[in-house]
Short mmCIF file of N, CA, C and O in Angstrom, two decimals:
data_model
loop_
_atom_site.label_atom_id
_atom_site.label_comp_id
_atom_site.label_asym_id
_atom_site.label_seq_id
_atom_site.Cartn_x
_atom_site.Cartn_y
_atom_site.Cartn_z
N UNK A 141 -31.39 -5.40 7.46
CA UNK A 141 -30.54 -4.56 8.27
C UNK A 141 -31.41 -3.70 9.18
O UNK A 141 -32.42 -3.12 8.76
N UNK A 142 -31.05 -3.63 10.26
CA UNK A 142 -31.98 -3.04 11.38
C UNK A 142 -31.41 -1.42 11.57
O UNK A 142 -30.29 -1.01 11.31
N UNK A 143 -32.75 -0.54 12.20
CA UNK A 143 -31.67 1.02 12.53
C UNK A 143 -31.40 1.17 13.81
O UNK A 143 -31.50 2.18 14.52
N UNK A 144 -30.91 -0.37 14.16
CA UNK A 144 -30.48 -0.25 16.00
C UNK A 144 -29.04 -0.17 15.96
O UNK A 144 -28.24 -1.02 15.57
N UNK A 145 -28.79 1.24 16.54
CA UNK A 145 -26.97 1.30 16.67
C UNK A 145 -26.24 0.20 17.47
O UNK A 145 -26.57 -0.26 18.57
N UNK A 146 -25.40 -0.05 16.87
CA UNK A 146 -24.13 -1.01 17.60
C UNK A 146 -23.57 -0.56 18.67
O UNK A 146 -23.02 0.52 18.47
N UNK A 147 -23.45 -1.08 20.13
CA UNK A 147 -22.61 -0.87 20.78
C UNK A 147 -21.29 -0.44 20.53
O UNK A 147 -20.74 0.52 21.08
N UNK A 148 -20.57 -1.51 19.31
CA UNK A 148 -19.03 -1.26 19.09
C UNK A 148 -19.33 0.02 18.39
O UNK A 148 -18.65 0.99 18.75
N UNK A 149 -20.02 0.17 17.66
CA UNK A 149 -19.90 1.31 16.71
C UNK A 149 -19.95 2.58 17.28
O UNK A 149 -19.24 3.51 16.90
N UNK A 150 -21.01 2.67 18.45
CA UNK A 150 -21.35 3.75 19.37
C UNK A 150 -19.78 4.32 20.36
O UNK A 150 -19.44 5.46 20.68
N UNK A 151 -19.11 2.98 20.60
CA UNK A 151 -18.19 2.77 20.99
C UNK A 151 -16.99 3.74 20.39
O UNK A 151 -16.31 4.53 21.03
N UNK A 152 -16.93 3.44 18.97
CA UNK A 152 -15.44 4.13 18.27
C UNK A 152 -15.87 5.61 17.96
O UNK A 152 -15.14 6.59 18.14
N UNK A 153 -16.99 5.62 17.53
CA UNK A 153 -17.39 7.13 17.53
C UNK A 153 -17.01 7.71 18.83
O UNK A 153 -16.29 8.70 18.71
N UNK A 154 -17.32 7.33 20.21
CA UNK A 154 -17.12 8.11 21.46
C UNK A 154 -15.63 7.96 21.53
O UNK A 154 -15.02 8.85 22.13
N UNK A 155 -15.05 7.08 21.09
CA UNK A 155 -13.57 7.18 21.38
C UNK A 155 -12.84 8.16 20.40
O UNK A 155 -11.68 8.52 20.55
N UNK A 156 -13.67 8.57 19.37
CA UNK A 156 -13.19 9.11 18.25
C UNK A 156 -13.12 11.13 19.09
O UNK A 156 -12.12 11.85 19.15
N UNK A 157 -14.38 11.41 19.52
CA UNK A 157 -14.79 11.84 20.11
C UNK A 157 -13.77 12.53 21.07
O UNK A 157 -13.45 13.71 20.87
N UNK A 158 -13.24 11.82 22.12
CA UNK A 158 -12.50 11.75 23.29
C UNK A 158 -10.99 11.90 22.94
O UNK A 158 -10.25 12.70 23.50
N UNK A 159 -10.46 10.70 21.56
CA UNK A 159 -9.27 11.05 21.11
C UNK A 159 -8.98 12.75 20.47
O UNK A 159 -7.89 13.31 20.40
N UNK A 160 -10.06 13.19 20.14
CA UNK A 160 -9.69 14.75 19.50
C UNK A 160 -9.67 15.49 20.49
O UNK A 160 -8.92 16.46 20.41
N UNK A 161 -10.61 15.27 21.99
CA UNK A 161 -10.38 16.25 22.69
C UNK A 161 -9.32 16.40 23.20
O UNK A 161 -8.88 17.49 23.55
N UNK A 162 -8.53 14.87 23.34
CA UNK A 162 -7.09 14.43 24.18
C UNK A 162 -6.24 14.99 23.49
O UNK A 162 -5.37 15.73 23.96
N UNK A 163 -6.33 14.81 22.67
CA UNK A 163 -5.31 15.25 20.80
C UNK A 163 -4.87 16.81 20.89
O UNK A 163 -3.78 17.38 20.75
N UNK A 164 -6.29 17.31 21.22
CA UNK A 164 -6.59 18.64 21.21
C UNK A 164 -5.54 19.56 22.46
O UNK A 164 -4.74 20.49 22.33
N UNK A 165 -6.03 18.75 23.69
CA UNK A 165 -5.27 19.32 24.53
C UNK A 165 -3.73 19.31 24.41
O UNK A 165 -3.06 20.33 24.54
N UNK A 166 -3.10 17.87 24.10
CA UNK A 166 -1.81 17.90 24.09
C UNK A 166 -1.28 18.76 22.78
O UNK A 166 -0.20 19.35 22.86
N UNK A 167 -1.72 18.80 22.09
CA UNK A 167 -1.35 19.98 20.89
C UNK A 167 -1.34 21.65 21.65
O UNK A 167 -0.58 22.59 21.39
N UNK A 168 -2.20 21.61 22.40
CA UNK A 168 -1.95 23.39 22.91
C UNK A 168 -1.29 23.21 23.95
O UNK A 168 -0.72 24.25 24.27
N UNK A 169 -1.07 22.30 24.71
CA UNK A 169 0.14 22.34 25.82
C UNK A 169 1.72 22.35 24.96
O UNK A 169 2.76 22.96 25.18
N UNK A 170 1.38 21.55 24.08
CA UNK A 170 2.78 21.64 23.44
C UNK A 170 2.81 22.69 22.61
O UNK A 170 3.85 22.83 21.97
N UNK A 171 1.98 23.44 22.46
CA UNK A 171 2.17 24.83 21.25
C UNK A 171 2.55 25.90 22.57
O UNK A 171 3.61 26.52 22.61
N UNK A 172 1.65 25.99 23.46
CA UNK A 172 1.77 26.96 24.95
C UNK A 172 3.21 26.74 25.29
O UNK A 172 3.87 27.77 25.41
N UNK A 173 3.97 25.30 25.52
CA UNK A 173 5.49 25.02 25.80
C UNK A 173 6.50 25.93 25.02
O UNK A 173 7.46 26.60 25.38
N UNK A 174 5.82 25.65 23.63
CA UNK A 174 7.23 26.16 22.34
C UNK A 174 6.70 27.49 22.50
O UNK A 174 7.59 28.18 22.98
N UNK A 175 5.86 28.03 22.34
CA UNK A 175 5.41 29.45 22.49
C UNK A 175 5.97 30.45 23.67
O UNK A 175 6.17 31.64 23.40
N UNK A 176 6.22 29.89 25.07
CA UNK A 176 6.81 29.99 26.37
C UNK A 176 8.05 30.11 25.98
O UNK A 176 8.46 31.27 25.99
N UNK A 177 8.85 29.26 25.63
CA UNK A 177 10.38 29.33 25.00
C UNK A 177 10.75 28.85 23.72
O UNK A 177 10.57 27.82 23.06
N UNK A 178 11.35 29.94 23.59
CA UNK A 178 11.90 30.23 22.46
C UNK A 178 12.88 29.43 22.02
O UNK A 178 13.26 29.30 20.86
N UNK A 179 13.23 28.96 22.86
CA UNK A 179 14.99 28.27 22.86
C UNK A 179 14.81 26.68 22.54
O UNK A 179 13.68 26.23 22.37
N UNK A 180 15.80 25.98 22.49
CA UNK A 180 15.86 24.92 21.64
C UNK A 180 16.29 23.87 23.18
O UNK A 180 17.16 23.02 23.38
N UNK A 181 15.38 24.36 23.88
CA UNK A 181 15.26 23.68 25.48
C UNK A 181 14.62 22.54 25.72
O UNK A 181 14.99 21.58 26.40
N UNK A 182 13.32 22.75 24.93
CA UNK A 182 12.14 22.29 24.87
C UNK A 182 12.28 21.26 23.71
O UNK A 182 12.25 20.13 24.19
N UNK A 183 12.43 21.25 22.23
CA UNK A 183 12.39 20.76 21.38
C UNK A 183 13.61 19.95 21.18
O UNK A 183 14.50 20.77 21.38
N UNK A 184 14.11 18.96 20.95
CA UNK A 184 15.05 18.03 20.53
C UNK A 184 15.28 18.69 18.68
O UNK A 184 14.41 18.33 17.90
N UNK A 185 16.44 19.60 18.11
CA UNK A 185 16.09 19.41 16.92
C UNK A 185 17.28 18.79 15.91
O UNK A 185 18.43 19.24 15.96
N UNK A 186 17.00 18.01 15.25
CA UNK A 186 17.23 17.07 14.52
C UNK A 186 17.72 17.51 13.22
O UNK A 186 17.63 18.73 13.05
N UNK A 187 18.18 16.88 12.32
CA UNK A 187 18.86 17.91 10.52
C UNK A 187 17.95 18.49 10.04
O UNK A 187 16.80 18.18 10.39
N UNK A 188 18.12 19.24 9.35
CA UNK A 188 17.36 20.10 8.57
C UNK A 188 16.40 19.72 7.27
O UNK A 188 16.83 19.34 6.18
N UNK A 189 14.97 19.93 7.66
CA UNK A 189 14.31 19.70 6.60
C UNK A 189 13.39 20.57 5.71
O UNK A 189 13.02 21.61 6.24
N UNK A 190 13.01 20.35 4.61
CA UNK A 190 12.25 21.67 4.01
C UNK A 190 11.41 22.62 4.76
O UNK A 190 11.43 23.84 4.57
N UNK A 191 10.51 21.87 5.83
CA UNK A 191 10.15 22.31 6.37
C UNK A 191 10.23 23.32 7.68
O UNK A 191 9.65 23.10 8.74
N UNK A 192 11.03 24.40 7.42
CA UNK A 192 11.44 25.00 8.69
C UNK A 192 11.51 26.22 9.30
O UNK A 192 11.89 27.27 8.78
N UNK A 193 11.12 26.05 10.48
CA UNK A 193 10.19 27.23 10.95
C UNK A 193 10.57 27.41 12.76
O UNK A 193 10.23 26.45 13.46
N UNK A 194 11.18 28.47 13.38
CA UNK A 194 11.65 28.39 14.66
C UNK A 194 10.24 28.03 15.76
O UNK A 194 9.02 28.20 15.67
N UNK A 195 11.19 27.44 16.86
CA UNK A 195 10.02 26.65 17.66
C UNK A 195 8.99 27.45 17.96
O UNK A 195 8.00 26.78 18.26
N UNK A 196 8.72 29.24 18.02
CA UNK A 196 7.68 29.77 18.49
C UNK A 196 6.43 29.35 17.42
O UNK A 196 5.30 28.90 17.61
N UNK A 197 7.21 29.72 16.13
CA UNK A 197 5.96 29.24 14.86
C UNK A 197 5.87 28.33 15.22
O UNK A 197 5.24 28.48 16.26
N UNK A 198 6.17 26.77 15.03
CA UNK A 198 5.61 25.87 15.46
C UNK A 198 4.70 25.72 16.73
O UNK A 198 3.56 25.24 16.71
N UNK A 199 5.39 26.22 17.90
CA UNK A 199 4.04 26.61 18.78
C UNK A 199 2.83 27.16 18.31
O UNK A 199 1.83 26.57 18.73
N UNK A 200 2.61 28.18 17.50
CA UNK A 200 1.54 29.15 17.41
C UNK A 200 0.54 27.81 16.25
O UNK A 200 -0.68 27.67 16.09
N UNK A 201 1.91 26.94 15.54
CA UNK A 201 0.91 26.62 14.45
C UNK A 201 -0.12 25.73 15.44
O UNK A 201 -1.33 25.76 15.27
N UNK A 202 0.66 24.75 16.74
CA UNK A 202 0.36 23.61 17.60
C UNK A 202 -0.79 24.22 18.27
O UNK A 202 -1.88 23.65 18.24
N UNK A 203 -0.67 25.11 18.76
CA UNK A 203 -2.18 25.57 19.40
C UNK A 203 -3.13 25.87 19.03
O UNK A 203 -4.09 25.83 19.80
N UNK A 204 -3.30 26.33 17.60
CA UNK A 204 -3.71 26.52 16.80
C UNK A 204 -4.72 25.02 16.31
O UNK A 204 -5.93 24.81 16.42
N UNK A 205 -4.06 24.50 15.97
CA UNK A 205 -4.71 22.95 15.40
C UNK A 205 -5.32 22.51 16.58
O UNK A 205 -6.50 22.15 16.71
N UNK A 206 -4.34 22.56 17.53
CA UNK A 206 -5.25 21.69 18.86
C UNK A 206 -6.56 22.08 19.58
O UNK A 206 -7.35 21.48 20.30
N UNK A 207 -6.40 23.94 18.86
CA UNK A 207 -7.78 24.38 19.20
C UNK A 207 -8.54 23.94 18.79
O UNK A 207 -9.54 23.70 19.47
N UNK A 208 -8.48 23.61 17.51
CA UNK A 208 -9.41 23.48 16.35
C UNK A 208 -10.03 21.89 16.78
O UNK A 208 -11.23 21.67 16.93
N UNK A 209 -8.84 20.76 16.94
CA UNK A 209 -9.30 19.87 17.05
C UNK A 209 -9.92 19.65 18.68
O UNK A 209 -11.09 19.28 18.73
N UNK A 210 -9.44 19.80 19.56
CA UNK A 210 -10.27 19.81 20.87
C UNK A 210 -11.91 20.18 20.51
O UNK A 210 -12.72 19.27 20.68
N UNK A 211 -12.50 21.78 19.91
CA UNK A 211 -13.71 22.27 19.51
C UNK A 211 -14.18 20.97 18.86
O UNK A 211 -15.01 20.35 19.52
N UNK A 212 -13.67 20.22 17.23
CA UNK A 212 -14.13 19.87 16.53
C UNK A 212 -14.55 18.20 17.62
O UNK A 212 -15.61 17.63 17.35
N UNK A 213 -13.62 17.60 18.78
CA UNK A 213 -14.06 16.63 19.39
C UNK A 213 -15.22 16.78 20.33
O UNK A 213 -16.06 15.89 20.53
N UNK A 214 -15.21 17.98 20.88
CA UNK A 214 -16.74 18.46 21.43
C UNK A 214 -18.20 18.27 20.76
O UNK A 214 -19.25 17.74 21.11
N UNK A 215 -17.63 19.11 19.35
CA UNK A 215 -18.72 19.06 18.47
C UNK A 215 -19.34 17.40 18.07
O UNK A 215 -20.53 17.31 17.77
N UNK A 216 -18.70 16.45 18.08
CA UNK A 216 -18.67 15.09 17.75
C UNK A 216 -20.22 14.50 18.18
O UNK A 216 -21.04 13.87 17.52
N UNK A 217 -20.27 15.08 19.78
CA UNK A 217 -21.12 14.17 20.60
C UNK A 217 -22.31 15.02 20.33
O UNK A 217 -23.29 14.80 21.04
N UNK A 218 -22.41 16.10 19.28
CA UNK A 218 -24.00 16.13 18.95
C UNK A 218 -25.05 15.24 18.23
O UNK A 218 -26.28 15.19 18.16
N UNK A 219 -23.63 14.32 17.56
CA UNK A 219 -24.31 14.01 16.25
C UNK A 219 -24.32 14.15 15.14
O UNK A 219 -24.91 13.44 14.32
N UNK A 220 -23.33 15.58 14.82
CA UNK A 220 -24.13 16.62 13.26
C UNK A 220 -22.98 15.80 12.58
O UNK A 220 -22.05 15.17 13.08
N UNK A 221 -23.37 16.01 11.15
CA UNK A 221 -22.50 15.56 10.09
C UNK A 221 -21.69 16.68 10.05
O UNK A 221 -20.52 16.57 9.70
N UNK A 222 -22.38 18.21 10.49
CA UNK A 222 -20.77 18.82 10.39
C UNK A 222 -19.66 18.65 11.11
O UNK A 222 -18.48 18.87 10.87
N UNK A 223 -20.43 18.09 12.35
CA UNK A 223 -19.30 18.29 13.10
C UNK A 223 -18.43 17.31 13.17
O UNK A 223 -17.34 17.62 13.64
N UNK A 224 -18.61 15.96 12.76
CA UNK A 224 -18.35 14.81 11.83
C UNK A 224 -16.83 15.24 10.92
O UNK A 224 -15.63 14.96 10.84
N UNK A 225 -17.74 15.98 10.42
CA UNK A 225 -16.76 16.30 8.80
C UNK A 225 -15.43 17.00 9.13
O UNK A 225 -14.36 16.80 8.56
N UNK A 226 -15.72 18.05 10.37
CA UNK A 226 -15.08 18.96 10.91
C UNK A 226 -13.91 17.80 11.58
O UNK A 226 -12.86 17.52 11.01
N UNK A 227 -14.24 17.35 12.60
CA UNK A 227 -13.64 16.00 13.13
C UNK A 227 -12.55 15.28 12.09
O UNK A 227 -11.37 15.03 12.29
N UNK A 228 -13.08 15.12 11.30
CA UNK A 228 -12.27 14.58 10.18
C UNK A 228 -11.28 14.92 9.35
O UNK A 228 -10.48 14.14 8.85
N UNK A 229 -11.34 16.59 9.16
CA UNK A 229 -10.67 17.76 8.74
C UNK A 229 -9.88 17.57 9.43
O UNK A 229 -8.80 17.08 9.08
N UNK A 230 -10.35 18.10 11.31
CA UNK A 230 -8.98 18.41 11.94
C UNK A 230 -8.24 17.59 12.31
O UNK A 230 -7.10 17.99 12.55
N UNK A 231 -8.53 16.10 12.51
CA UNK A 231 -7.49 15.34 12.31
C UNK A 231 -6.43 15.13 11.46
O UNK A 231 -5.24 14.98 11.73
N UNK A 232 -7.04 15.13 10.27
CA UNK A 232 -6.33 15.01 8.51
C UNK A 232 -5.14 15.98 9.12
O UNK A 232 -4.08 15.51 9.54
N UNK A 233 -5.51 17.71 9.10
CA UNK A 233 -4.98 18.87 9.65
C UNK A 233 -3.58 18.58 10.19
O UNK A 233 -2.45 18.82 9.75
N UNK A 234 -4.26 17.68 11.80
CA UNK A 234 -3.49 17.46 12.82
C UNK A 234 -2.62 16.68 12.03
O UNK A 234 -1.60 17.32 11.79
N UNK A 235 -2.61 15.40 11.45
CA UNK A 235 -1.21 14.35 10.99
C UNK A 235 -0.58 15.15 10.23
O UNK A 235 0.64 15.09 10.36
N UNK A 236 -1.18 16.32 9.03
CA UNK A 236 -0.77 17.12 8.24
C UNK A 236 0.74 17.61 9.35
O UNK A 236 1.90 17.28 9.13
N UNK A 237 0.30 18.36 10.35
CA UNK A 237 0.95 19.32 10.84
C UNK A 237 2.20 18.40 11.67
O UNK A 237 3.39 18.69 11.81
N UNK A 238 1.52 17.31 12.11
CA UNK A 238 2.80 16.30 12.48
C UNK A 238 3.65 15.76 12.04
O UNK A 238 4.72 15.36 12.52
N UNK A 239 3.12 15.72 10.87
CA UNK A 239 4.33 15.00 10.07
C UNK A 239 5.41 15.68 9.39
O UNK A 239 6.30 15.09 8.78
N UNK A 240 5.26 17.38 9.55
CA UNK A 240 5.80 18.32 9.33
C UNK A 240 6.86 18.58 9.74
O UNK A 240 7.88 18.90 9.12
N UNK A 241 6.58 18.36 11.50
CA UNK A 241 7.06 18.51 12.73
C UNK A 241 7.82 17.50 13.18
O UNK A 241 8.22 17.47 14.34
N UNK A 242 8.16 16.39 12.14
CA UNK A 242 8.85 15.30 12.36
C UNK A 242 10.21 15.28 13.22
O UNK A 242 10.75 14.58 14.07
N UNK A 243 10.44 16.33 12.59
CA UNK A 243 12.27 16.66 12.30
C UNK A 243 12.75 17.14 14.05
O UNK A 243 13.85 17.11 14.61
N UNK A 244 11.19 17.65 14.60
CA UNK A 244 11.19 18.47 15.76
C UNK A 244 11.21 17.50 17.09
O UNK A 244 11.79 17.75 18.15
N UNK A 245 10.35 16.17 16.73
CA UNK A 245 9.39 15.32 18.14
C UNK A 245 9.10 14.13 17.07
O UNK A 245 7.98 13.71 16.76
N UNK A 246 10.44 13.67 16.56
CA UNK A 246 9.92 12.34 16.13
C UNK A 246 9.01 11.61 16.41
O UNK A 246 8.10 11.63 15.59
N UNK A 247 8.84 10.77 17.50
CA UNK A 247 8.42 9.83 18.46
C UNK A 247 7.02 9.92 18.92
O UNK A 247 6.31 8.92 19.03
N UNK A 248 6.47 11.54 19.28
CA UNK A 248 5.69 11.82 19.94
C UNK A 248 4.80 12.22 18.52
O UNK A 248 3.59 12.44 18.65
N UNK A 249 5.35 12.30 17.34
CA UNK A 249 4.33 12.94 16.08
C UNK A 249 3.80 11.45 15.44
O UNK A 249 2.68 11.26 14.97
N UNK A 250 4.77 10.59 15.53
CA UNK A 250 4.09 9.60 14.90
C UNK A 250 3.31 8.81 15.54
O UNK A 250 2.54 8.05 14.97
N UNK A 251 3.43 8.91 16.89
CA UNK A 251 2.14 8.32 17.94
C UNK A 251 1.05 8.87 17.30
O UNK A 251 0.43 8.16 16.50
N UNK A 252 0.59 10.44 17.59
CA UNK A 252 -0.02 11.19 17.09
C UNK A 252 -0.92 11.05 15.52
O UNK A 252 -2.13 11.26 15.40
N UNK A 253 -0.25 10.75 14.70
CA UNK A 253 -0.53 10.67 13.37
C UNK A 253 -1.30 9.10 13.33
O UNK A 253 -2.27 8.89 12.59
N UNK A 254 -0.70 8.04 14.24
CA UNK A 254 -1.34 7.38 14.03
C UNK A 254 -2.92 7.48 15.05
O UNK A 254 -4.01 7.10 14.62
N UNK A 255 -2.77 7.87 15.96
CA UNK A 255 -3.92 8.51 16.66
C UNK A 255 -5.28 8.77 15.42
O UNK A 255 -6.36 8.27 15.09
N UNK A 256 -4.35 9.90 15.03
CA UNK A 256 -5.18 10.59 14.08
C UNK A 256 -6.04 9.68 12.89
O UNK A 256 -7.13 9.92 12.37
N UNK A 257 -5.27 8.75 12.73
CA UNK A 257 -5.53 7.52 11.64
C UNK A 257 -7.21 7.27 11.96
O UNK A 257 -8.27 7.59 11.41
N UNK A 258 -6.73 6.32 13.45
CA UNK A 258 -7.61 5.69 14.37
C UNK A 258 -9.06 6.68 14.48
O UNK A 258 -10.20 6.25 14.33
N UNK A 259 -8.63 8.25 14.81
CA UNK A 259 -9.83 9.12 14.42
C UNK A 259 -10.64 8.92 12.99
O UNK A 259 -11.78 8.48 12.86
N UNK A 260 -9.82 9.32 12.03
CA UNK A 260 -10.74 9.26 10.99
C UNK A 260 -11.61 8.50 10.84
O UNK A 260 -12.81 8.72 10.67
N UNK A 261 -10.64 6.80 10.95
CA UNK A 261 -11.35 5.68 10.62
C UNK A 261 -12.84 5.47 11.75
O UNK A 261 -13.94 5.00 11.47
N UNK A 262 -12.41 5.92 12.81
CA UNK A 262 -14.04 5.80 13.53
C UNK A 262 -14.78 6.73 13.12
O UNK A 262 -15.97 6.47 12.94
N UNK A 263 -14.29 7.99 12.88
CA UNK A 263 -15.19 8.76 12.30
C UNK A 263 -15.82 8.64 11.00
O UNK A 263 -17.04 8.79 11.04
N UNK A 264 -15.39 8.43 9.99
CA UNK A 264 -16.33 7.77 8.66
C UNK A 264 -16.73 6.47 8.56
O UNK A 264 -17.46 6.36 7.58
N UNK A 265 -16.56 5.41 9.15
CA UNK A 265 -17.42 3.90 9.34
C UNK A 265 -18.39 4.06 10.66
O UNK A 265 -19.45 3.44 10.68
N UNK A 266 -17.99 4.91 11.78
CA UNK A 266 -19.31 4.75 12.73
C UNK A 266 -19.50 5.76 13.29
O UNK A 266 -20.10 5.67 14.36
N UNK A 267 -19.15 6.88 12.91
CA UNK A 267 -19.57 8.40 13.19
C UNK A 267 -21.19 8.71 13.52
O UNK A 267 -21.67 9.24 14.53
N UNK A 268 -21.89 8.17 12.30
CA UNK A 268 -22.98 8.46 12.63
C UNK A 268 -23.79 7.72 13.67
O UNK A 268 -24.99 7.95 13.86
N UNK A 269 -23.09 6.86 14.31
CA UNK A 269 -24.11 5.91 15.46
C UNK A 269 -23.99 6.85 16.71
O UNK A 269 -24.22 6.38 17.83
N UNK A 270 -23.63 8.24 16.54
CA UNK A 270 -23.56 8.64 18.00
C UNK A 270 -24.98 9.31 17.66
O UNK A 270 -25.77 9.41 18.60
N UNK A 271 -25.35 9.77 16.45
CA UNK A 271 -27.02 10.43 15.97
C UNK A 271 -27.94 9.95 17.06
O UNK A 271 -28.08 8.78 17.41
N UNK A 272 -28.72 11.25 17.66
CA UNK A 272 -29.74 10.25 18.52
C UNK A 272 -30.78 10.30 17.88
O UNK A 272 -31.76 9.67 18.25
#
């Protein structure tokens, strides 16, 4: 086995990378939206589930994560295993918080979650090929 990084591998890490920053942003546009209004303008909402919390909380929680994960996709392209790990967290985080939010943005959470999937998995099989 050689220690010459893979193209593909170099590959899913940078996409891994790029998906958290993308991830990142649309999470605080959509937390900044529900946060902006209050009203049930913005959100489609659907029956009632355990989980429930008026659209501003859900904003505050959405910007919140997306901060986290946008930072943690920055951090990606150093290399570090923390920032790796971090990456990995805030995705987990992010599907955590989507799947929460089901009841709110069906459609647009489970895109998301699977997004998030696609993160992890590049991030723990080829995370480390972005190491220089």
């Amino acid at each position: 086995m050689s220690d010459e990084q893979s193209g593909w591998a170099m590959g899913w890490a940078a996409f891994a990378a790029f998906m958290l920053m993308i991830a990142g942003v649309f999470g605080m546009i959509n937390g900044i939206a529900a946060i902006a209004s209050d009203t049930n303008d913005v959100f489609v909402r659907g029956q009632e589930w355990v989980f429930h919390l008026d659209v501003q909380a859900w904003g505050w929680i959405h910007l919140i994560v997306g901060l986290i994960v946008f930072v943690s996709g920055i951090g990606i392209f150093s290399g570090n295993v923390l920032a790796r790990t971090v990456g990995v967290i805030a995705a987990a985080l992010s599907a955590i918080v989507n799947f929460m939010a089901l009841p709110y943005y069906p459609v647009w959470c489970i895109v998301v979650i699977a997004v998030d999937i696609a993160i992890i998995w590049a991030l723990t099989a080829h995370g480390r090929d972005l190491e220089t």
